[in-house]
CSV table of C-alpha atoms in Angstrom, one decimal:
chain,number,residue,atom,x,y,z
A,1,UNK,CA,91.4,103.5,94.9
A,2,UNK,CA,89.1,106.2,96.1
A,3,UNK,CA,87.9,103.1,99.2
A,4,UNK,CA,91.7,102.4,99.9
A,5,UNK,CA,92.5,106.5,100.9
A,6,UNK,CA,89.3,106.5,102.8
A,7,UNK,CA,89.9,103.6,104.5
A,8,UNK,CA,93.7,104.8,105.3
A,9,UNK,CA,92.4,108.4,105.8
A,10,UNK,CA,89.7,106.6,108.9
A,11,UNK,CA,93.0,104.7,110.3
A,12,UNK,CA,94.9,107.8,110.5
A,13,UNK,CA,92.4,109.7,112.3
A,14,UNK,CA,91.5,106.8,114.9
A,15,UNK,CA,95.4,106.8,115.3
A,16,UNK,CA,95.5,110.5,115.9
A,17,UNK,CA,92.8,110.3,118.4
A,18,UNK,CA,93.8,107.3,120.3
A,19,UNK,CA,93.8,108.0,124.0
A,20,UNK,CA,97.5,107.6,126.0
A,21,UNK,CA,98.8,104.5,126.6
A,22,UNK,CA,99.0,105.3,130.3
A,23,UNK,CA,95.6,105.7,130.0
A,24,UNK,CA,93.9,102.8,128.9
A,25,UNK,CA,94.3,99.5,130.2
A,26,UNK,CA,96.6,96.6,128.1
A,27,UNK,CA,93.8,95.6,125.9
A,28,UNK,CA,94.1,99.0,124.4
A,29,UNK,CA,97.9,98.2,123.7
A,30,UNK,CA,96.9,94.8,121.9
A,31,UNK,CA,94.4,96.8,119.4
A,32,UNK,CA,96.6,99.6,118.5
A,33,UNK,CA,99.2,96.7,117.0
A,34,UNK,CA,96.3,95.7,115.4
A,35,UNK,CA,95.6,98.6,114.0
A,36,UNK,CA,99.3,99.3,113.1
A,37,UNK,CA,99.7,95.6,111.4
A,38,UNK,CA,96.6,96.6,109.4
A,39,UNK,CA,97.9,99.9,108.0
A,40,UNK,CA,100.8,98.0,107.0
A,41,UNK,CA,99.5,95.3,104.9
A,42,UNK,CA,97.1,98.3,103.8
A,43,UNK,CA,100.1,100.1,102.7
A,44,UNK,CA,101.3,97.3,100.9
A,45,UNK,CA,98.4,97.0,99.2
A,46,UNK,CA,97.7,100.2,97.7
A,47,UNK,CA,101.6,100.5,96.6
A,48,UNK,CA,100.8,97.3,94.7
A,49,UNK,CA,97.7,98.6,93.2
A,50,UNK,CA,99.3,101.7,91.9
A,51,UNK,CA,102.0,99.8,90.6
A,52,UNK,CA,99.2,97.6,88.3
A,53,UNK,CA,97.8,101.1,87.1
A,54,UNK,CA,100.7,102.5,86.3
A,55,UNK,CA,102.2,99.2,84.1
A,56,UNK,CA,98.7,99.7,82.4
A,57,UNK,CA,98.4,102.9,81.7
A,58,UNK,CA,101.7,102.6,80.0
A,59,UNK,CA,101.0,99.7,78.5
A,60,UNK,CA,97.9,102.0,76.9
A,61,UNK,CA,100.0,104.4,75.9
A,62,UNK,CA,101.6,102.4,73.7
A,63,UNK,CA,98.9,101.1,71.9
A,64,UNK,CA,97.6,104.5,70.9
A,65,UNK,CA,101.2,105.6,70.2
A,66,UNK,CA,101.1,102.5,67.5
A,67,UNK,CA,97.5,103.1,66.3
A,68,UNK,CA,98.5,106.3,65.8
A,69,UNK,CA,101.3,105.8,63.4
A,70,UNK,CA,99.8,103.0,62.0
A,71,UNK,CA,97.0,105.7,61.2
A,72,UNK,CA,99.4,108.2,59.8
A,73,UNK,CA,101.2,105.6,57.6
A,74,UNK,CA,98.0,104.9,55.7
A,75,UNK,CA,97.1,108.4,55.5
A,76,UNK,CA,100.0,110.0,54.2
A,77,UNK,CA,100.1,108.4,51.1
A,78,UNK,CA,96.7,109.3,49.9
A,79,UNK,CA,97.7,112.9,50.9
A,80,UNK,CA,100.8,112.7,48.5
A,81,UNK,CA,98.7,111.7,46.0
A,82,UNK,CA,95.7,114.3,46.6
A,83,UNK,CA,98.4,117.2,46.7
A,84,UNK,CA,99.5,115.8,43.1
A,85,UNK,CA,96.0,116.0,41.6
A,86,UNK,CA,95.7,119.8,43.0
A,87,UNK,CA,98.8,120.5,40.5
A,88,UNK,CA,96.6,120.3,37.5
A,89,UNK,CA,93.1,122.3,37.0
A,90,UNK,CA,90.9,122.8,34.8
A,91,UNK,CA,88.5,126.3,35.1
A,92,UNK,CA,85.2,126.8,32.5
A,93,UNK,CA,84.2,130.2,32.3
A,94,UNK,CA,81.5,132.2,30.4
A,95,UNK,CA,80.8,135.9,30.4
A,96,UNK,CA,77.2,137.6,29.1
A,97,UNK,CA,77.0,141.2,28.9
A,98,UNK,CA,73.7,142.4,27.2
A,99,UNK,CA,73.1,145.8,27.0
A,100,UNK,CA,69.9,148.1,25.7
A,101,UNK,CA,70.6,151.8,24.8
A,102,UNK,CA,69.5,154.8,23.4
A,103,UNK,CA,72.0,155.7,20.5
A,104,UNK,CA,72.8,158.4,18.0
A,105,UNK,CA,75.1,157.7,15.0
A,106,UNK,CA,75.8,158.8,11.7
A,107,UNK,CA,73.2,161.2,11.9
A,108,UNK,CA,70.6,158.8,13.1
A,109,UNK,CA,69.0,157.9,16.6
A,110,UNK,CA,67.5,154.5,17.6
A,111,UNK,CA,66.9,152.1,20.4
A,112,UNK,CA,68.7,149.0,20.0
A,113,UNK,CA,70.4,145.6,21.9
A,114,UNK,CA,74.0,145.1,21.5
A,115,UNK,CA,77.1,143.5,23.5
A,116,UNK,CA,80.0,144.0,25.3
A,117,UNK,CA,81.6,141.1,24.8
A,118,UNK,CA,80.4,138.0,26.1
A,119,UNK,CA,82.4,135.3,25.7
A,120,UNK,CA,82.9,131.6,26.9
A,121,UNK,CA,86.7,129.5,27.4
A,122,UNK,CA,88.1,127.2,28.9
A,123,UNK,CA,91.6,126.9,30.6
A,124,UNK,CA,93.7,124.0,31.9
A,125,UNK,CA,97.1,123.6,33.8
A,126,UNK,CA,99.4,120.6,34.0
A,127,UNK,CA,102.6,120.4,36.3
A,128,UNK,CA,104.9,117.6,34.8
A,129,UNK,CA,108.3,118.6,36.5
A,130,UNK,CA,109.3,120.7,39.2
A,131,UNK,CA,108.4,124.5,38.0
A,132,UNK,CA,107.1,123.3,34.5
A,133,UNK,CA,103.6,123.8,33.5
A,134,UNK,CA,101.7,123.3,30.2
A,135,UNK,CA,99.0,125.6,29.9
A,136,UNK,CA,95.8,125.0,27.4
A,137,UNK,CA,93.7,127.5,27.1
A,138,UNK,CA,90.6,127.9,24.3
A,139,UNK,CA,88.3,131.3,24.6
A,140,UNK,CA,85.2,131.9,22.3
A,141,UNK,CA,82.8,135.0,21.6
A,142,UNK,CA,79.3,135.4,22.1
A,143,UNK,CA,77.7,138.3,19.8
A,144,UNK,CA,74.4,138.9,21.8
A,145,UNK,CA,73.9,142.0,19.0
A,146,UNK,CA,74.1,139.1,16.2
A,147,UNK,CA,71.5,136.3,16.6
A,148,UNK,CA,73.9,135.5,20.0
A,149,UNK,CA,76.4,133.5,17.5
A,150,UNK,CA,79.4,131.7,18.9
A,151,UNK,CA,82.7,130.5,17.6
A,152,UNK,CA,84.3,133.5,17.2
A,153,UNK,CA,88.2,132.6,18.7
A,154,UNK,CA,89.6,135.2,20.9
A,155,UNK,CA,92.4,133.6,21.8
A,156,UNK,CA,93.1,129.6,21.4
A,157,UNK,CA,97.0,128.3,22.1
A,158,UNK,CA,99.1,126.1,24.2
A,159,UNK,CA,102.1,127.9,26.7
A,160,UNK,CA,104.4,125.8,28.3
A,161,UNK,CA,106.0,127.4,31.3
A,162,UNK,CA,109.6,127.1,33.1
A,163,UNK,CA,112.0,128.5,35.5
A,164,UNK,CA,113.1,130.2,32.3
A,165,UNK,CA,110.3,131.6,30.9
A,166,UNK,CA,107.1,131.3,29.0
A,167,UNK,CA,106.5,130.0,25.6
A,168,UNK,CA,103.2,130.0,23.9
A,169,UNK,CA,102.0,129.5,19.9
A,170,UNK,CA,98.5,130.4,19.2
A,171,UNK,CA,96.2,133.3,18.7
A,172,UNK,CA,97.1,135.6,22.3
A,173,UNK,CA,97.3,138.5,23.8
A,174,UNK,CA,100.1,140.6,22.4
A,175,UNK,CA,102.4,142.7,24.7
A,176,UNK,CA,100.2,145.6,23.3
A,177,UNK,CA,97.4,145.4,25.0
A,178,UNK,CA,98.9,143.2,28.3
A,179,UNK,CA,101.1,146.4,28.9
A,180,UNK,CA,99.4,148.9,27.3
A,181,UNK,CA,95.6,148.9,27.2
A,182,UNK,CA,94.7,146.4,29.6
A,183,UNK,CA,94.9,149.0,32.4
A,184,UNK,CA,92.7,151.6,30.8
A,185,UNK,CA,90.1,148.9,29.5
A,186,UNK,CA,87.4,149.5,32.5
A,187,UNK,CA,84.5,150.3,30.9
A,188,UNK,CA,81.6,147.8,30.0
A,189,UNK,CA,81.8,148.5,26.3
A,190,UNK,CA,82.6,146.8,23.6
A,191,UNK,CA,84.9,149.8,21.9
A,192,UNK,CA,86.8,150.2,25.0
A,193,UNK,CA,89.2,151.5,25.9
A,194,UNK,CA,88.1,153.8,23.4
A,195,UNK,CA,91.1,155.8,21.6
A,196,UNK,CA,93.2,152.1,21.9
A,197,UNK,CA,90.3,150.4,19.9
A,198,UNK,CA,90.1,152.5,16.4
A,199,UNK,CA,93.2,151.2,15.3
A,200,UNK,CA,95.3,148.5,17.7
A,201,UNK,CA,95.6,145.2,18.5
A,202,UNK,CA,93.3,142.7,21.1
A,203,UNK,CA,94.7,139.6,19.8
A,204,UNK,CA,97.0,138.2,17.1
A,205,UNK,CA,96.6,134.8,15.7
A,206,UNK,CA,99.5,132.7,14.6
A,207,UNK,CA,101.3,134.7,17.3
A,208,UNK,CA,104.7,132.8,19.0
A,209,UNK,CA,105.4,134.8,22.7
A,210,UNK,CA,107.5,134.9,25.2
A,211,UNK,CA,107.3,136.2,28.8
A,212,UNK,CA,109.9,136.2,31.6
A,213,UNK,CA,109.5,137.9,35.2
A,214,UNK,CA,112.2,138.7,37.2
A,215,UNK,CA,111.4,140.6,40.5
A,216,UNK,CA,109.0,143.7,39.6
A,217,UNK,CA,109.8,143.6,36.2
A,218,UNK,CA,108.1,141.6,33.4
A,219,UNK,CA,110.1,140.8,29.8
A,220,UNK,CA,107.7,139.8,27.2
A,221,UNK,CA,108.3,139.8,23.2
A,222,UNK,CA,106.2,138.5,20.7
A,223,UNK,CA,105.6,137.7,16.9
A,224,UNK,CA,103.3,137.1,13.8
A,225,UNK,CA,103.9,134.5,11.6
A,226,UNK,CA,101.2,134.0,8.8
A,227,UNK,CA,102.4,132.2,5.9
A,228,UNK,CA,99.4,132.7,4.3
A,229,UNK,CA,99.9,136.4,4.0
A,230,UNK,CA,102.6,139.3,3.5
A,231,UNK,CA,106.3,138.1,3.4
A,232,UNK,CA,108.2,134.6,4.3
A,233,UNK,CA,109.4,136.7,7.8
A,234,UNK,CA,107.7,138.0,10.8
A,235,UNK,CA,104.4,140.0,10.2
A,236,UNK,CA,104.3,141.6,13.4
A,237,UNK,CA,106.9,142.7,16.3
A,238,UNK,CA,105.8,143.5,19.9
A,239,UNK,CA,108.6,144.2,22.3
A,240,UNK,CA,108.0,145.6,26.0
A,241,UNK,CA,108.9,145.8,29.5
A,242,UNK,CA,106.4,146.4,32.7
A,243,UNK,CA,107.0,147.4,36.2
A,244,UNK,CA,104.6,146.3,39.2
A,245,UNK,CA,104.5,146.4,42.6
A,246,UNK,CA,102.2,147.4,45.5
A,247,UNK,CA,99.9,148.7,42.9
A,248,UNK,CA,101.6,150.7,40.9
A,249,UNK,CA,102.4,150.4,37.2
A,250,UNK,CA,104.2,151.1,34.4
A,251,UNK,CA,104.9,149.8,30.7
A,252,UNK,CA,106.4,150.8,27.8
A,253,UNK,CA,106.5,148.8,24.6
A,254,UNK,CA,107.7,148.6,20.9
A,255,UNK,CA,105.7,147.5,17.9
A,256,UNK,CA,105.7,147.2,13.9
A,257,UNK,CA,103.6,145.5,12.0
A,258,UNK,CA,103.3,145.0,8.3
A,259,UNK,CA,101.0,147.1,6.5
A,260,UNK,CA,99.1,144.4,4.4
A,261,UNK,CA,96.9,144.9,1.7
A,262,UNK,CA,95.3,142.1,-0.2
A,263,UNK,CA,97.8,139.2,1.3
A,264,UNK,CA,100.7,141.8,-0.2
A,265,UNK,CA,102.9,144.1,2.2
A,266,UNK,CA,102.3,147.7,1.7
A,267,UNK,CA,104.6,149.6,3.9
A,268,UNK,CA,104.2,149.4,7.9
A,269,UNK,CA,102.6,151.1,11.4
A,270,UNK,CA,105.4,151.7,13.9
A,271,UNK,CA,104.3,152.1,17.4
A,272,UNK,CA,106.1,153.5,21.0
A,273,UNK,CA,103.6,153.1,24.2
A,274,UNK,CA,103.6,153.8,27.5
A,275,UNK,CA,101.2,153.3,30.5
A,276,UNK,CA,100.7,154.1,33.9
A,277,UNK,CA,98.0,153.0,36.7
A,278,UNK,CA,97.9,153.1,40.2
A,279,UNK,CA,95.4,152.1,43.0
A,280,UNK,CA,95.5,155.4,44.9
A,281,UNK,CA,93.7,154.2,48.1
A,282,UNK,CA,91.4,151.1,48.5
A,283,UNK,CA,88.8,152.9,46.7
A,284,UNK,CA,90.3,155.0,43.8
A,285,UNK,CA,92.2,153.7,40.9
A,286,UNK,CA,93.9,156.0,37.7
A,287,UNK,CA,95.1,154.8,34.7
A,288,UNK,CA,96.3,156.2,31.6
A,289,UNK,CA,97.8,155.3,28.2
A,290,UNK,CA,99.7,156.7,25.2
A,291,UNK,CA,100.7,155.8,21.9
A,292,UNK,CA,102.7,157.3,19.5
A,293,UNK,CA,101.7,155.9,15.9
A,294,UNK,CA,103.8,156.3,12.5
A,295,UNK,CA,102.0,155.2,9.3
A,296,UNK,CA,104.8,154.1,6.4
A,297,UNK,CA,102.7,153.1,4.0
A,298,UNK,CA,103.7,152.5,0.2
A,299,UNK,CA,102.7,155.2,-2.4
A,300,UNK,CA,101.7,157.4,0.3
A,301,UNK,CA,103.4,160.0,3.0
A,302,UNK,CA,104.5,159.5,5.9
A,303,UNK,CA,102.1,160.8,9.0
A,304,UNK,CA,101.8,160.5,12.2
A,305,UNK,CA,99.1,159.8,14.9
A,306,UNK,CA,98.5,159.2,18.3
A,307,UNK,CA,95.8,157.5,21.1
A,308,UNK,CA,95.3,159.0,24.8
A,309,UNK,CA,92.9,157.0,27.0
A,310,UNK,CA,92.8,158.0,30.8
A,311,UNK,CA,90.7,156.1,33.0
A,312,UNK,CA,89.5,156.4,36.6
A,313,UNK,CA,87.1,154.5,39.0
A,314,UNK,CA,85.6,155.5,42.5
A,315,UNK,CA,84.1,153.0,44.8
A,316,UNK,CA,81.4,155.4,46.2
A,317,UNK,CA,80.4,152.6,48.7
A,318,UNK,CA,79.8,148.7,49.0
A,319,UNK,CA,77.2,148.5,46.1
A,320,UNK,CA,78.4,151.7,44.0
A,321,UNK,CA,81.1,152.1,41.6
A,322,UNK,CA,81.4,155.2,39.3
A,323,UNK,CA,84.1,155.1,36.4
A,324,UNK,CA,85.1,158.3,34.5
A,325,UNK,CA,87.2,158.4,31.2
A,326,UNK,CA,88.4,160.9,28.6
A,327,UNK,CA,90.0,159.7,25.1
A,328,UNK,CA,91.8,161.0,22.1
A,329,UNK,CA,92.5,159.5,18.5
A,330,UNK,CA,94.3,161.0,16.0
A,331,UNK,CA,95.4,159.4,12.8
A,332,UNK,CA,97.1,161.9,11.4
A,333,UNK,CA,94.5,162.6,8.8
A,334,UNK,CA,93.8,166.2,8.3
A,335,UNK,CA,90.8,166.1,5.6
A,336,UNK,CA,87.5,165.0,5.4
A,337,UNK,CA,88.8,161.3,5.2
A,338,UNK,CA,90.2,161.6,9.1
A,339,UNK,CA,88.5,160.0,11.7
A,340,UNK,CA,90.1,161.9,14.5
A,341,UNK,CA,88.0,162.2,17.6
A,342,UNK,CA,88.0,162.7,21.6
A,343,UNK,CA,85.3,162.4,24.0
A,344,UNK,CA,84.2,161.1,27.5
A,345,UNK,CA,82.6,158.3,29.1
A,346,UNK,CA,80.5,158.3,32.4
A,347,UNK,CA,79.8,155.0,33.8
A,348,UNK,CA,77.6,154.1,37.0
A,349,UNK,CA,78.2,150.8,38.4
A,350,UNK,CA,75.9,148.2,41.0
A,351,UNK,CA,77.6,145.0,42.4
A,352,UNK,CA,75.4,143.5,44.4
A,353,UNK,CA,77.9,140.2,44.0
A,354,UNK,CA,81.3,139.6,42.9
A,355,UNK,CA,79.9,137.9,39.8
A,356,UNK,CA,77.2,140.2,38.9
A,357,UNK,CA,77.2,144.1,37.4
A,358,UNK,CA,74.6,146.0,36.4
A,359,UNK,CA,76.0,149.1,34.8
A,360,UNK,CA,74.1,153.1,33.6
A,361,UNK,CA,76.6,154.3,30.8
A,362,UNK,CA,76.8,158.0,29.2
A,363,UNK,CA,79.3,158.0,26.2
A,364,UNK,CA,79.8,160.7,23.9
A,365,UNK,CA,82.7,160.7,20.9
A,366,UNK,CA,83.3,164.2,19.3
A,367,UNK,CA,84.5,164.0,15.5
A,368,UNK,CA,86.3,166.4,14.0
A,369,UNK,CA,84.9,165.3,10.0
A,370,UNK,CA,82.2,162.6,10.7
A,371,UNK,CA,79.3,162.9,12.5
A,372,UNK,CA,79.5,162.8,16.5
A,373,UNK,CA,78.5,159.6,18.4
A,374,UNK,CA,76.5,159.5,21.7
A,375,UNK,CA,74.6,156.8,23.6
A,376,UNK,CA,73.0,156.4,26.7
A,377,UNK,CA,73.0,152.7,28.2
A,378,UNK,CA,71.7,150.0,30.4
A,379,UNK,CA,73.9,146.5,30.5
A,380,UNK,CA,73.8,143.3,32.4
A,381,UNK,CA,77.0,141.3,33.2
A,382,UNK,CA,77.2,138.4,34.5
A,383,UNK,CA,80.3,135.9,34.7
A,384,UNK,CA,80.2,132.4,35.8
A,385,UNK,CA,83.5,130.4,36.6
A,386,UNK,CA,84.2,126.9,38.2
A,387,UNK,CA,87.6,125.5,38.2
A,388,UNK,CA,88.2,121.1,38.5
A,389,UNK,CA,91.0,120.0,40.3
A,390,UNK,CA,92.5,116.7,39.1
């Protein structure tokens, strides 16, 4: 194509330049219809030869157009089928969180390892319907302070969830802690959060629960069954109700429980929580926690008793986080047999990774009958987690 316009371009310019008929003699006349019949049939000729490029340039067109589908029609089943087997996961998951402190108890001071609760699960997710899920999930405790043993359960059930809810049976979380003390539990101890731990509740086996989330608000009631123990009924009763959103929360929550003494009931521990937390700024979070506890127990008065845990953590900068706490148990107790305290933890944190924290702790518990508690503390943490899609 590029010889045919050069070719026409050199006849147009001879053309142009051609001297005056009147000025050349008759042969002149015969080569200029020469020339003319030539540009003609040239004409012709290139009209043809776009023709033939365009018929085949279309006729390429198509060919890719049908590759192209025929491309897509074999892909787009495989990618069905691939975003199927991302429905259902499985995630493994240990934690080990060694620690080495100096520590003064019960009158006494010593060096000594210990933990802060290492653990090790498992977790897995099927979708079998539209918005239905089962969920299997199996979690295990390490005691690095105890010859490293495993096979303590933390929590081991199956949940099945549904545009109307979640049901699980197993040992789990109770609304308790989920609402409660989860948001004050900050600190890389294995007492904390540290009024909440003397006398409450981490995890409940035989436990039936149900959650249900609608908007900011979260529904979640849940229940003790142990045949094996206390009465034919419900052991334990944990009602509550939490609000979230942009950072902010709040709980509140209900709970007896059966007082049981050698597999017999013996009266029971009535309980009315609240919570708040809220992520001030990027870089400062606040949390606190109260409980109000009433002891019913058989043969003895009535009292009452209480937990306060307030908790707060600073990101100082990338690598530097420093947590703050101050706690306060009462059990109502007002003799030598109490074990009412308050104190204050101090907590200095390294992340050099998401998964790694290296932690410098000051904690300090002040009895008001027993003898006063204080440590000073370097701990490792390290958490591992890989999740199988299949």
């Amino acid at each position: 194509m590029k010889n045919i316009n050069l070719s026409l371009a050199v006849l147009m310019v001879l053309l142009c330049v051609a001297p005056p008929i009147n000025a050349v003699e008759s042969t002149d006349e015969q080569e200029l219809a020469e020339l003319k019949k030539q540009l003609m049939l040239l004409t012709k000729k290139v009209e043809q030869l776009e023709q033939k490029n365009r018929e085949k340039s279309k006729q390429k067109n198509n060919a890719q157009q049908q590759q192209s589908e025929q491309v897509n029609h074999n892909i787009q089943p495989a990618a069905k089928d691939e975003q199927k087997q991302e429905k259902n996961d499985v995630r493994l998951y240990a934690t080990l969180r060694p620690t080495y402190g100096y520590i003064e108890e019960s009158g006494e001071s010593f060096w000594d390892v210990r933990d802060a609760l290492s653990h090790a699960g498992f977790k897995a997710n099927q979708h079998f319907f539209d918005n239905w899920s089962a969920e299997l999930h199996g979690e295990w405790s390490i005691d690095l302070a105890n010859n490293a043993d495993f096979g303590k359960a933390r929590q081991v059930y199956v949940a099945v969830n549904s545009p109307a809810g979640r049901l699980g049976i197993g040992k789990q979380r109770p609304t308790q802690y989920l609402f409660i003390a989860e948001y004050v539990d900050i600190f890389n101890h294995s007492n904390s959060p540290f009024a909440y731990d003397s006398e409450s509740v981490f995890f409940v086996n035989n436990l039936l629960s149900y959650s249900l989330k609608t908007g900011d608000i979260t529904w979640m009631a849940v229940s003790q069954f142990d045949g094996s123990k206390g009465d034919s009924g419900s052991d334990l009763l944990n009602l509550g109700a939490s609000f979230d959103r942009g950072g902010f929360h709040a709980g509140a929550t209900y709970l007896i429980e059966d007082n049981i003494v050698e597999e017999l009931v013996q009266g029971e521990d009535e309980v009315w929580a609240v919570s708040l937390a809220y992520d001030i700024t990027d870089d400062f979070y606040l949390a606190t926690s109260y409980q109000d506890r009433t002891y019913k127990h058989n043969n003895a008065m009535e009292r009452s008793g209480h937990t306060l845990d307030i908790a707060a953590a600073y990101q100082l900068s990338e690598l530097f986080k420093i947590k703050l706490g101050y706690f306060d148990f009462d059990d109502g107790i007002s003799s030598v047999s109490s074990g009412k305290f308050n104190g204050v933890n101090t907590t200095l944190e390294w992340l050099p990774a998401d998964n790694l924290r290296f932690h410098l702790e000051y904690l300090h518990r002040d009895f008001d009958y027993l003898a006063d508690f204080s440590s000073w503390t370097l701990g490792f943490r390290y958490d591992f987690s890989h999740t199988w899609q299949y």
